[in-house]
Coordinates of C-alpha atoms in Angstrom, one line a residue:
M18 CA 0.0 0.0 0.0
S19 CA 1.4 3.3 -0.9
E20 CA 1.6 6.1 1.4
P21 CA -1.4 8.8 1.4
P22 CA -0.4 12.0 0.0
P23 CA 0.6 14.8 2.4
Y24 CA -2.1 17.4 3.2
P25 CA -2.2 20.1 0.7
Q26 CA -1.4 23.9 1.5
I27 CA -4.5 25.9 1.2
E28 CA -4.3 29.3 0.1
P29 CA -5.9 31.9 0.8
T30 CA -5.3 31.5 4.7
T31 CA -8.4 33.7 5.6
F32 CA -11.9 33.3 4.6
D33 CA -15.2 34.8 5.8
L34 CA -16.4 31.6 6.9
I35 CA -14.9 28.2 7.8
A36 CA -17.3 24.8 7.7
V37 CA -16.0 21.9 9.2
G38 CA -18.3 18.7 8.2
T39 CA -20.7 18.4 5.2
G40 CA -23.6 17.3 6.7
L41 CA -26.9 19.0 5.3
A42 CA -27.0 21.7 7.6
E43 CA -23.2 22.8 7.1
C44 CA -24.0 22.6 3.4
I45 CA -26.9 24.5 3.3
V46 CA -24.8 27.6 5.3
A47 CA -21.9 27.3 3.1
A48 CA -24.0 27.6 0.0
A49 CA -26.1 30.7 1.3
A50 CA -23.1 32.3 2.4
S51 CA -21.1 31.7 -0.9
A52 CA -24.3 33.1 -2.8
S53 CA -24.3 36.4 -0.4
G54 CA -20.4 37.0 -1.7
K55 CA -18.6 35.6 1.5
T56 CA -15.4 33.5 1.0
V57 CA -15.9 30.0 2.3
L58 CA -13.9 27.1 3.3
H59 CA -15.4 23.7 3.6
L60 CA -13.4 21.0 5.2
D61 CA -14.5 17.4 6.0
T62 CA -12.2 14.8 7.8
N63 CA -13.9 12.2 5.7
P64 CA -13.1 11.1 2.0
F65 CA -17.1 11.5 1.0
Y66 CA -19.7 14.1 1.4
G67 CA -22.4 14.3 3.6
S68 CA -21.0 13.4 7.2
H69 CA -24.3 12.3 9.3
Y70 CA -26.6 12.7 6.2
S71 CA -24.6 10.6 3.8
S72 CA -25.3 7.4 1.6
L73 CA -22.4 5.0 2.1
S74 CA -21.4 1.5 1.0
V75 CA -22.0 -1.5 3.4
P76 CA -18.1 -1.3 4.4
E77 CA -18.2 2.6 4.7
L78 CA -21.4 2.8 6.8
T79 CA -20.1 0.0 9.2
S80 CA -16.7 1.7 9.5
F81 CA -18.3 5.4 10.1
L82 CA -20.9 4.0 12.9
I83 CA -18.0 2.0 14.7
S84 CA -15.6 4.8 14.4
N85 CA -18.2 7.6 15.5
S86 CA -19.4 5.2 18.7
T87 CA -16.4 5.9 20.6
A88 CA -15.0 9.2 21.3
S89 CA -11.6 10.2 19.8
P90 CA -8.3 10.9 21.8
P91 CA -7.1 14.5 21.7
P92 CA -4.9 15.5 18.9
S93 CA -1.3 14.8 19.0
S94 CA 0.9 17.3 20.4
S95 CA 2.9 17.6 17.7
S96 CA 0.3 19.5 15.7
T97 CA -1.2 21.6 18.5
T98 CA 1.9 23.1 20.6
T99 CA 3.2 25.5 18.5
D100 CA 2.5 28.7 20.3
I101 CA 0.9 31.8 18.6
P102 CA 1.3 35.3 20.1
D103 CA -2.3 36.2 21.6
Y104 CA -4.2 32.7 20.6
S105 CA -4.7 30.1 22.8
I106 CA -4.9 26.6 21.3
V107 CA -8.2 24.6 22.2
N108 CA -7.9 21.0 21.1
L109 CA -11.3 19.5 19.2
I110 CA -12.3 16.1 20.0
T111 CA -15.0 14.2 18.7
Q112 CA -17.8 13.0 21.1
P113 CA -19.7 9.4 20.3
V114 CA -23.1 10.3 18.6
Y115 CA -23.9 6.7 17.9
S116 CA -24.0 3.9 20.1
D117 CA -25.1 0.0 20.6
V118 CA -24.2 -0.6 16.7
E119 CA -25.3 -4.2 15.7
I120 CA -24.3 -5.2 12.6
S121 CA -25.5 -9.1 11.1
C122 CA -24.9 -10.5 8.0
F123 CA -27.0 -13.8 7.2
Y124 CA -25.9 -14.8 3.9
P125 CA -22.3 -13.4 3.6
E126 CA -21.5 -15.1 0.1
L127 CA -24.4 -12.8 -1.2
M128 CA -23.1 -9.7 0.2
E129 CA -19.7 -10.2 -0.6
E130 CA -20.4 -9.9 -4.3
N131 CA -22.3 -6.7 -3.7
L132 CA -20.8 -4.7 -0.6
R133 CA -20.0 -1.7 -2.6
K134 CA -23.2 -1.6 -4.6
F135 CA -25.3 -0.1 -2.2
N136 CA -25.7 3.8 -1.1
L137 CA -26.9 3.4 2.5
D138 CA -28.6 6.2 4.3
L139 CA -27.2 7.1 7.5
C140 CA -30.4 9.2 8.6
G141 CA -33.1 7.0 7.2
P142 CA -35.8 6.6 6.7
R143 CA -36.1 9.8 4.9
V144 CA -38.5 11.4 2.2
L145 CA -39.3 14.7 0.8
F146 CA -43.0 16.0 0.4
C147 CA -43.5 17.3 -2.8
A148 CA -44.8 20.7 -1.3
D149 CA -42.4 21.2 1.8
K150 CA -39.4 23.8 2.1
S151 CA -36.5 21.6 1.2
I152 CA -38.0 21.4 -2.5
D153 CA -38.8 25.4 -2.4
L154 CA -35.2 25.9 -1.3
M155 CA -33.9 23.8 -3.7
L156 CA -35.3 25.4 -6.4
K157 CA -34.4 28.9 -5.0
S158 CA -30.9 28.1 -4.3
G159 CA -30.2 26.0 -7.7
A160 CA -29.4 23.1 -5.8
S161 CA -32.0 21.3 -7.5
N162 CA -29.9 21.4 -10.8
Y163 CA -27.7 18.7 -9.0
V164 CA -30.1 16.0 -8.0
E165 CA -33.0 14.0 -9.3
F166 CA -35.9 12.4 -7.7
K167 CA -38.3 9.6 -7.9
S168 CA -41.6 9.1 -6.4
I169 CA -42.8 7.0 -3.4
D170 CA -45.5 4.6 -5.0
A171 CA -47.7 4.2 -1.7
S172 CA -47.6 4.6 1.8
F173 CA -49.5 2.2 4.5
V174 CA -50.4 1.5 8.1
G175 CA -49.2 -1.4 9.8
D176 CA -51.1 -3.4 12.6
G177 CA -50.2 -6.1 15.0
N178 CA -52.0 -8.7 12.8
G179 CA -49.4 -8.3 9.8
K180 CA -52.0 -6.4 7.8
L181 CA -50.8 -3.2 5.8
W182 CA -53.6 -0.8 5.2
N183 CA -53.4 1.7 2.5
V184 CA -53.2 5.7 3.2
P185 CA -55.8 7.3 1.2
D186 CA -54.0 10.8 0.3
S187 CA -56.8 12.1 -2.3
R188 CA -60.2 12.0 -3.1
A189 CA -59.7 9.6 -5.6
A190 CA -57.5 7.4 -3.4
I191 CA -60.5 7.3 -0.7
F192 CA -63.0 6.2 -3.2
K193 CA -60.5 3.4 -4.4
D194 CA -59.8 2.1 -1.3
K195 CA -61.4 -1.3 -0.9
S196 CA -60.1 -1.5 3.1
L197 CA -62.6 1.4 4.1
T198 CA -66.4 1.1 4.6
L199 CA -68.7 3.3 2.9
M200 CA -69.5 5.2 6.2
E201 CA -65.6 5.8 6.9
K202 CA -65.0 6.9 3.1
N203 CA -67.8 9.2 3.7
Q204 CA -66.5 10.6 6.9
L205 CA -62.7 11.0 6.0
M206 CA -64.2 12.9 2.6
R207 CA -66.2 15.4 4.8
F208 CA -63.3 16.0 7.2
F209 CA -60.8 16.6 4.0
K210 CA -63.4 18.8 2.9
L211 CA -63.9 20.6 6.0
V212 CA -59.8 21.2 6.3
Q213 CA -59.9 22.2 2.7
G214 CA -62.6 24.8 3.4
H215 CA -60.6 26.1 6.3
L216 CA -57.7 26.7 4.5
V217 CA -59.4 28.4 1.6
A218 CA -61.5 30.8 3.9
T219 CA -58.0 31.2 5.8
V220 CA -56.0 32.5 2.7
G221 CA -59.0 34.5 1.8
A222 CA -58.9 36.3 4.8
G223 CA -55.2 36.8 5.1
T224 CA -55.1 35.3 8.3
S225 CA -55.0 32.0 10.4
G226 CA -57.8 33.5 13.0
N227 CA -61.5 33.8 12.6
D228 CA -63.6 36.7 13.9
G229 CA -62.6 36.7 17.5
N230 CA -65.4 34.9 18.3
G231 CA -64.4 31.7 17.2
N232 CA -66.8 31.7 14.4
G233 CA -66.3 31.7 10.7
N234 CA -67.6 34.4 8.2
G235 CA -71.3 33.9 7.5
N236 CA -70.2 34.2 3.6
D237 CA -67.7 31.9 3.8
E238 CA -70.2 29.3 5.2
E239 CA -72.3 29.6 2.5
E240 CA -69.5 28.9 -0.1
G241 CA -68.5 25.9 2.0
K242 CA -65.4 27.6 3.4
T243 CA -66.0 27.8 7.3
K244 CA -62.8 28.4 9.3
I245 CA -62.4 26.3 12.4
S246 CA -62.7 27.9 15.6
D247 CA -59.8 29.4 17.5
E248 CA -60.7 27.3 20.4
D249 CA -60.7 24.0 18.2
L250 CA -57.2 25.1 16.6
E251 CA -55.7 25.5 19.8
R252 CA -57.2 22.1 21.4
P253 CA -54.9 19.0 21.1
F254 CA -55.6 17.6 17.6
V255 CA -56.6 14.0 18.9
E256 CA -59.7 15.8 20.8
Y257 CA -60.8 17.7 17.6
L258 CA -60.8 14.5 15.5
S259 CA -62.8 12.8 18.3
K260 CA -65.2 15.9 18.5
M261 CA -65.6 15.2 14.5
R262 CA -66.8 11.6 15.4
L263 CA -64.0 10.1 13.2
P264 CA -63.7 6.2 14.3
P265 CA -60.3 5.3 15.8
K266 CA -59.0 3.7 12.2
I267 CA -59.5 7.3 10.7
R268 CA -58.1 9.1 13.5
S269 CA -54.9 6.6 13.7
I270 CA -54.5 7.2 10.1
I271 CA -54.6 11.0 9.9
L272 CA -52.6 11.3 13.3
Y273 CA -49.6 9.1 12.4
A274 CA -49.7 8.3 8.6
I275 CA -50.6 12.0 7.4
A276 CA -49.7 14.2 10.0
M277 CA -47.0 12.0 11.3
A278 CA -47.3 12.6 14.9
D279 CA -44.6 10.6 16.8
Y280 CA -46.0 10.0 20.3
D281 CA -49.2 8.4 21.4
Q282 CA -51.7 11.4 21.2
D283 CA -54.3 9.6 23.5
D284 CA -51.8 9.3 26.6
I285 CA -50.9 12.7 27.7
G286 CA -48.8 11.1 30.4
V287 CA -46.3 9.5 27.9
C288 CA -46.9 12.2 24.9
Q289 CA -43.9 14.6 24.8
N290 CA -45.3 16.4 21.8
L291 CA -48.9 16.7 21.9
L292 CA -50.1 18.0 18.6
K293 CA -52.4 20.9 18.5
T294 CA -55.2 21.1 15.8
K295 CA -53.6 24.2 14.2
D296 CA -50.1 22.3 13.7
G297 CA -52.2 19.1 12.5
I298 CA -54.0 21.0 10.0
D299 CA -50.6 22.6 8.7
R300 CA -49.4 18.8 8.2
L301 CA -52.6 17.9 6.3
A302 CA -52.2 20.6 3.9
L303 CA -48.6 19.9 3.6
Y304 CA -49.8 16.4 2.5
Q305 CA -52.4 17.5 0.5
S306 CA -50.6 20.4 -1.4
S307 CA -47.4 17.7 -1.9
V308 CA -50.3 15.2 -3.8
G309 CA -50.7 16.3 -7.6
R310 CA -47.6 19.1 -7.4
F311 CA -45.7 17.2 -9.7
T312 CA -47.4 15.5 -12.7
N313 CA -45.1 12.5 -12.6
A314 CA -45.3 12.1 -9.0
S315 CA -47.8 9.2 -7.9
G316 CA -48.3 10.6 -4.4
A317 CA -46.9 13.0 -1.7
L318 CA -43.6 11.6 -1.2
I319 CA -40.7 12.0 -3.2
Y320 CA -36.9 10.4 -2.6
P321 CA -33.4 11.5 -4.4
I322 CA -31.9 8.9 -6.8
Y323 CA -28.8 7.5 -5.5
G324 CA -29.7 8.0 -1.9
Q325 CA -30.4 11.1 0.6
G326 CA -26.5 11.8 0.3
E327 CA -27.3 13.4 -2.8
L328 CA -29.0 16.4 -1.1
P329 CA -25.5 17.7 1.0
Q330 CA -23.7 17.1 -2.4
A331 CA -26.1 19.2 -4.4
F332 CA -25.7 22.3 -2.2
S333 CA -22.1 21.7 -2.2
R334 CA -22.0 21.8 -5.8
R335 CA -23.8 24.8 -5.8
S336 CA -21.4 26.5 -3.2
A337 CA -18.3 25.3 -5.6
V338 CA -20.0 27.3 -8.3
K339 CA -19.8 30.2 -6.1
G340 CA -16.4 30.0 -5.2
C341 CA -16.6 27.8 -2.2
I342 CA -13.3 25.8 -1.9
Y343 CA -13.5 22.1 -0.7
V344 CA -11.1 20.0 1.0
L345 CA -12.1 16.6 2.0
R346 CA -9.6 14.0 4.1
M347 CA -8.6 17.3 6.1
P348 CA -8.8 16.9 9.9
V349 CA -9.2 19.9 11.8
T350 CA -7.4 19.4 15.2
A351 CA -7.8 22.6 17.3
L352 CA -9.4 25.9 17.7
L353 CA -7.9 29.3 17.9
M354 CA -9.0 31.5 20.6
E355 CA -8.0 35.0 21.5
K356 CA -6.5 34.9 25.1
D357 CA -7.9 38.2 26.0
S358 CA -11.4 38.1 24.8
G359 CA -11.9 34.1 24.4
S360 CA -13.6 34.8 20.9
Y361 CA -12.9 32.5 17.8
K362 CA -10.2 33.4 15.6
G363 CA -9.2 30.2 13.3
V364 CA -8.5 26.6 13.2
R365 CA -5.5 24.4 12.9
L366 CA -5.4 21.7 10.4
A367 CA -4.0 18.2 10.9
S368 CA -1.2 19.4 8.2
G369 CA -0.5 22.0 11.2
Q370 CA -1.3 25.1 9.2
D371 CA -3.3 27.8 10.7
I372 CA -6.5 29.1 8.8
F373 CA -8.4 32.1 10.0
S374 CA -11.9 33.1 9.7
Q375 CA -14.6 35.4 11.1
K376 CA -17.4 32.8 11.5
L377 CA -17.1 28.8 12.1
V378 CA -19.9 26.1 11.7
L379 CA -18.7 22.8 13.3
D380 CA -19.8 19.1 12.7
P381 CA -22.4 18.2 15.6
S382 CA -20.0 15.5 16.8
F383 CA -17.1 17.8 17.7
T384 CA -16.5 19.3 21.3
L385 CA -13.7 20.9 22.7
A386 CA -11.0 19.8 25.0
S387 CA -9.7 21.7 27.9
P388 CA -7.8 24.8 27.0
S389 CA -4.4 25.1 27.5
A390 CA -2.8 26.2 31.0
S391 CA -4.1 29.1 32.7
P392 CA -6.8 30.1 30.5
S393 CA -8.2 33.7 31.1
D394 CA -11.9 34.0 32.4
L395 CA -13.1 34.7 29.2
L396 CA -11.5 32.1 27.3
H397 CA -12.8 29.5 30.2
E398 CA -16.4 31.1 30.2
S399 CA -16.4 30.6 26.3
F400 CA -15.1 27.0 26.5
N401 CA -17.6 26.1 29.1
F402 CA -20.3 27.3 26.9
L403 CA -19.0 25.5 23.6
S404 CA -18.0 22.2 25.1
T405 CA -21.5 22.0 26.1
R406 CA -24.0 20.1 23.8
D407 CA -27.6 20.4 23.9
V408 CA -29.1 16.8 23.2
K409 CA -32.7 16.4 22.6
G410 CA -33.1 12.5 22.9
K411 CA -32.4 9.6 20.9
V412 CA -33.7 7.7 17.7
A413 CA -33.3 4.3 17.3
R414 CA -32.1 3.6 13.2
G415 CA -32.3 0.2 11.3
I416 CA -31.5 -0.8 7.7
C417 CA -32.3 -4.4 6.4
I418 CA -31.7 -5.6 3.1
T419 CA -33.9 -7.9 1.3
R420 CA -34.6 -9.6 -1.9
N421 CA -38.1 -9.2 -2.1
S422 CA -40.5 -6.4 -1.6
L423 CA -42.9 -6.0 1.3
K424 CA -45.6 -5.7 -1.4
P425 CA -45.2 -7.8 -4.6
D426 CA -46.4 -4.9 -6.8
T427 CA -44.8 -1.9 -5.1
S428 CA -41.2 -0.8 -5.1
N429 CA -40.8 2.1 -2.8
L430 CA -43.2 2.4 -0.1
L431 CA -43.7 3.7 3.4
V432 CA -45.2 2.1 6.5
V433 CA -46.3 3.6 9.6
Y434 CA -46.9 1.8 12.7
P435 CA -49.0 3.7 15.0
P436 CA -48.1 3.7 18.9
R437 CA -49.6 0.6 20.8
S438 CA -50.3 -1.0 17.2
L439 CA -47.5 -3.9 17.7
Y440 CA -47.3 -4.0 21.4
P441 CA -48.9 -2.3 24.7
E442 CA -45.9 -0.5 25.6
Q443 CA -45.0 0.8 22.3
I444 CA -45.5 4.8 22.9
T445 CA -44.1 5.9 19.8
S446 CA -44.6 5.5 16.0
I447 CA -42.2 3.2 13.9
R448 CA -41.7 4.2 10.5
A449 CA -40.1 1.7 7.8
L450 CA -39.4 2.9 4.3
Q451 CA -38.6 0.4 1.6
I452 CA -36.3 1.6 -1.5
S453 CA -35.7 -0.5 -4.4
G454 CA -32.9 -0.8 -6.9
N455 CA -34.7 1.4 -9.5
L456 CA -33.4 4.4 -7.2
A457 CA -29.8 3.4 -7.7
V458 CA -29.5 2.5 -3.7
C459 CA -29.2 -1.4 -4.2
P460 CA -28.4 -3.8 -6.7
L461 CA -31.5 -4.8 -9.3
G462 CA -33.5 -7.3 -7.4
M463 CA -32.7 -6.1 -3.9
F464 CA -34.5 -3.8 -1.4
V465 CA -33.5 -1.7 1.4
L466 CA -35.7 -1.1 4.5
Y467 CA -35.0 1.7 6.8
L468 CA -36.6 1.8 10.2
S469 CA -36.7 4.5 12.9
A470 CA -38.4 5.4 16.3
L471 CA -37.5 7.8 19.2
C472 CA -36.7 6.5 22.0
D473 CA -35.3 7.3 25.8
D474 CA -32.7 4.5 25.5
A475 CA -31.3 1.5 23.6
I476 CA -33.2 -1.3 25.0
Q477 CA -36.4 0.8 24.3
G478 CA -35.1 1.6 21.0
K479 CA -34.0 -2.0 19.7
R480 CA -37.5 -3.5 21.1
L481 CA -39.2 -0.9 18.8
L482 CA -37.3 -1.9 15.8
N483 CA -37.5 -5.4 16.2
A484 CA -40.9 -5.3 16.7
A485 CA -41.5 -3.8 13.2
M486 CA -38.8 -6.0 11.8
N487 CA -40.6 -9.2 13.1
A488 CA -43.8 -7.7 11.7
L489 CA -42.6 -7.2 8.3
L490 CA -39.7 -9.4 7.9
T491 CA -38.3 -12.9 8.6
F492 CA -34.7 -13.9 9.7
P493 CA -33.0 -16.8 8.3
D494 CA -31.9 -18.0 11.8
S495 CA -35.4 -18.9 12.4
V496 CA -35.8 -20.9 9.2
N497 CA -33.7 -23.6 7.5
S498 CA -30.8 -21.8 6.0
E499 CA -31.4 -24.2 2.7
S500 CA -35.0 -22.5 2.3
S501 CA -35.8 -19.9 0.0
S502 CA -35.6 -16.1 0.5
T503 CA -39.2 -15.9 1.5
V504 CA -41.5 -18.1 4.0
Q505 CA -45.3 -18.0 4.5
S506 CA -46.8 -15.8 7.4
E507 CA -49.9 -17.2 9.0
N508 CA -52.0 -15.0 6.4
T509 CA -50.3 -16.9 3.5
E510 CA -48.7 -13.6 2.6
E511 CA -44.8 -14.1 1.9
K512 CA -42.6 -11.9 4.3
P513 CA -39.0 -11.0 3.0
S514 CA -36.0 -12.9 4.5
V515 CA -33.4 -10.4 5.6
I516 CA -29.9 -10.8 3.9
W517 CA -28.3 -8.1 6.1
S518 CA -29.2 -5.9 9.2
G519 CA -27.4 -2.9 11.0
L520 CA -29.3 -1.6 14.0
Y521 CA -28.1 1.7 16.1
I522 CA -28.8 4.1 18.1
Q523 CA -28.4 8.0 17.4
E524 CA -28.3 10.8 19.7
M525 CA -30.2 13.9 18.6
S526 CA -28.8 17.6 19.1
T527 CA -29.8 20.7 18.2
G528 CA -27.9 23.8 16.6
Q529 CA -26.0 25.9 18.9
F530 CA -25.1 29.7 17.8
D531 CA -21.9 31.6 19.3
S532 CA -18.6 32.6 17.9
V533 CA -18.6 29.3 17.2
N534 CA -21.7 27.4 15.6
F535 CA -22.4 23.8 16.0
A536 CA -24.6 22.2 13.1
P537 CA -27.6 20.0 14.4
M538 CA -27.6 16.1 13.9
P539 CA -30.4 14.6 12.0
D540 CA -33.3 14.3 13.8
G541 CA -36.4 11.9 14.1
N542 CA -38.8 13.4 11.7
L543 CA -39.6 11.8 8.1
N544 CA -38.7 15.1 6.4
Y545 CA -35.9 17.8 6.8
N546 CA -38.0 20.8 7.7
D547 CA -36.5 21.1 11.2
I548 CA -33.0 20.8 9.6
L549 CA -33.8 23.4 7.0
N550 CA -35.2 25.9 10.0
A551 CA -32.2 25.3 11.9
A552 CA -29.8 26.0 8.9
L553 CA -31.3 29.0 7.9
K554 CA -31.6 30.1 11.5
L555 CA -27.9 29.7 11.8
F556 CA -27.1 31.4 8.9
Q557 CA -29.1 34.4 10.0
E558 CA -27.4 34.4 13.1
M559 CA -24.1 34.8 11.6
Y560 CA -25.4 37.3 8.9
P561 CA -28.3 39.2 9.9
N562 CA -28.4 41.5 7.0
E563 CA -27.9 39.1 4.4
E564 CA -30.8 37.1 2.4
N565 CA -30.3 33.6 2.1
F566 CA -29.9 32.7 -1.6
P567 CA -30.4 36.3 -3.0
E568 CA -29.5 36.0 -6.9
T569 CA -32.1 33.3 -7.6
T570 CA -35.8 33.2 -7.4
P571 CA -38.6 30.6 -8.0
P572 CA -39.8 30.9 -11.7
E573 CA -42.9 33.0 -11.5
N574 CA -44.9 30.2 -13.1
S575 CA -44.3 27.3 -11.0
E576 CA -47.1 25.2 -12.1
D577 CA -44.5 22.6 -13.6
D578 CA -41.8 23.6 -11.2
I579 CA -39.2 23.7 -13.9
G580 CA -35.7 23.0 -12.4
L581 CA -36.5 19.9 -10.4
T582 CA -36.1 16.8 -12.4
L583 CA -38.4 14.1 -11.2
E584 CA -38.2 10.7 -12.8
T585 CA -41.2 8.4 -13.8

């Protein structure tokens, strides 16, 4: 093996912004700063783009999870002891953001042939709604020129009996759905009509409120455009659905498969995020407006060809066009902090080179080691703040590779298991996204199933994932190894057999704003809206007088959404 090439010298040595880590939030901030005319240097220790949002081969994914499940030792003294007048050297170390990594391979010979033919998402399951903020930002920024999408074919709600029920996401889908009774279809249609009327009346009035007395305008009522009262908008969404006399099955579909609620909304004692009616209506509006936005999208959800790792790369390409300099395989070992004020001044690279900037954005896995001896009070205060990570819980993630689809006639699909649907102690939703080879994430004839659930600890998280996996799949150790890759379940439907699986627990941390800014870890949501909001907030905190992506605007006639490539 030849020795790796020496680290390159970087010129110039002063920038407006340095971003360390090519996660989605960092790439959005770098792209926005580049579009505003800022000089940007973007670094990453890894040989690939995306960091915690990347799509990797099986060996790369395994290596990344294991290496990021243990804390890194402090950098060698040779790279950090060179004294600089007026600056203190504060070492950077990585904290473990993954734990309880469990990799299983049930068909080694089959996997050996295809190990590097996968693009597995680290932060799956993820999809984009056709009408969400991420799509709008990609169109506005021009990042949409560098990524292509395909539609998710169908969505289902699972139950404890092994059944998968269609999620009716449009009027036509409701009428075609054979799993709904005529009464259930009428109830769902009336509710969707009520929501649509509220939205139309709200847009017409230019406000989300009512007349102040909790009533809609009389003329609106005559036109079927009655607003939902302020009192109802503030009440829990689950209560409002009950008030509308929707049966439990319909309530469950609306809450967990359309509004995508995480926690059991019927149990206030365990629900950590009780959805209000106004927020539930907003999520229904997003779902409904996503259906039909693109003529060649069959539903509300789309997925990037080659995996979610294409999204940070798309923003990176946009940044490069605007002059951003990218250097991969470049570790950052320390920060340069002003001794008197404790403020950030620059970074020290593994090459020993010092690079200076006014602003800094760091990968969320970084934290600060103790500063050098006898730090000033201001430096010590800055260190104490910056070394504290704001962890917002955990998410259990799973990846399974199979040779058969969950549904014989459907390649790319989403399954949601509402709380309590698999076992009594299940207090959160479990989401499973199946992606096929036609999206270039795995060899043709294979399928990748991503699973996730919010959890308090690894024991709870693994139980949630295993419950969904056992409902959807079969494992070879439970059947004869010479048998075919599918088995018969009790209801005579075939369940795919798992070829390879990976389970892990990921910390969720929010962005942090100061002289040194930290990007957020992937959250437990299905889409990227909260990550996008955090990235744009980070940009505005750094550059309050700058507009994000000011040079391009969405086309005036966005009916065909020119600029977004969606393959059929």
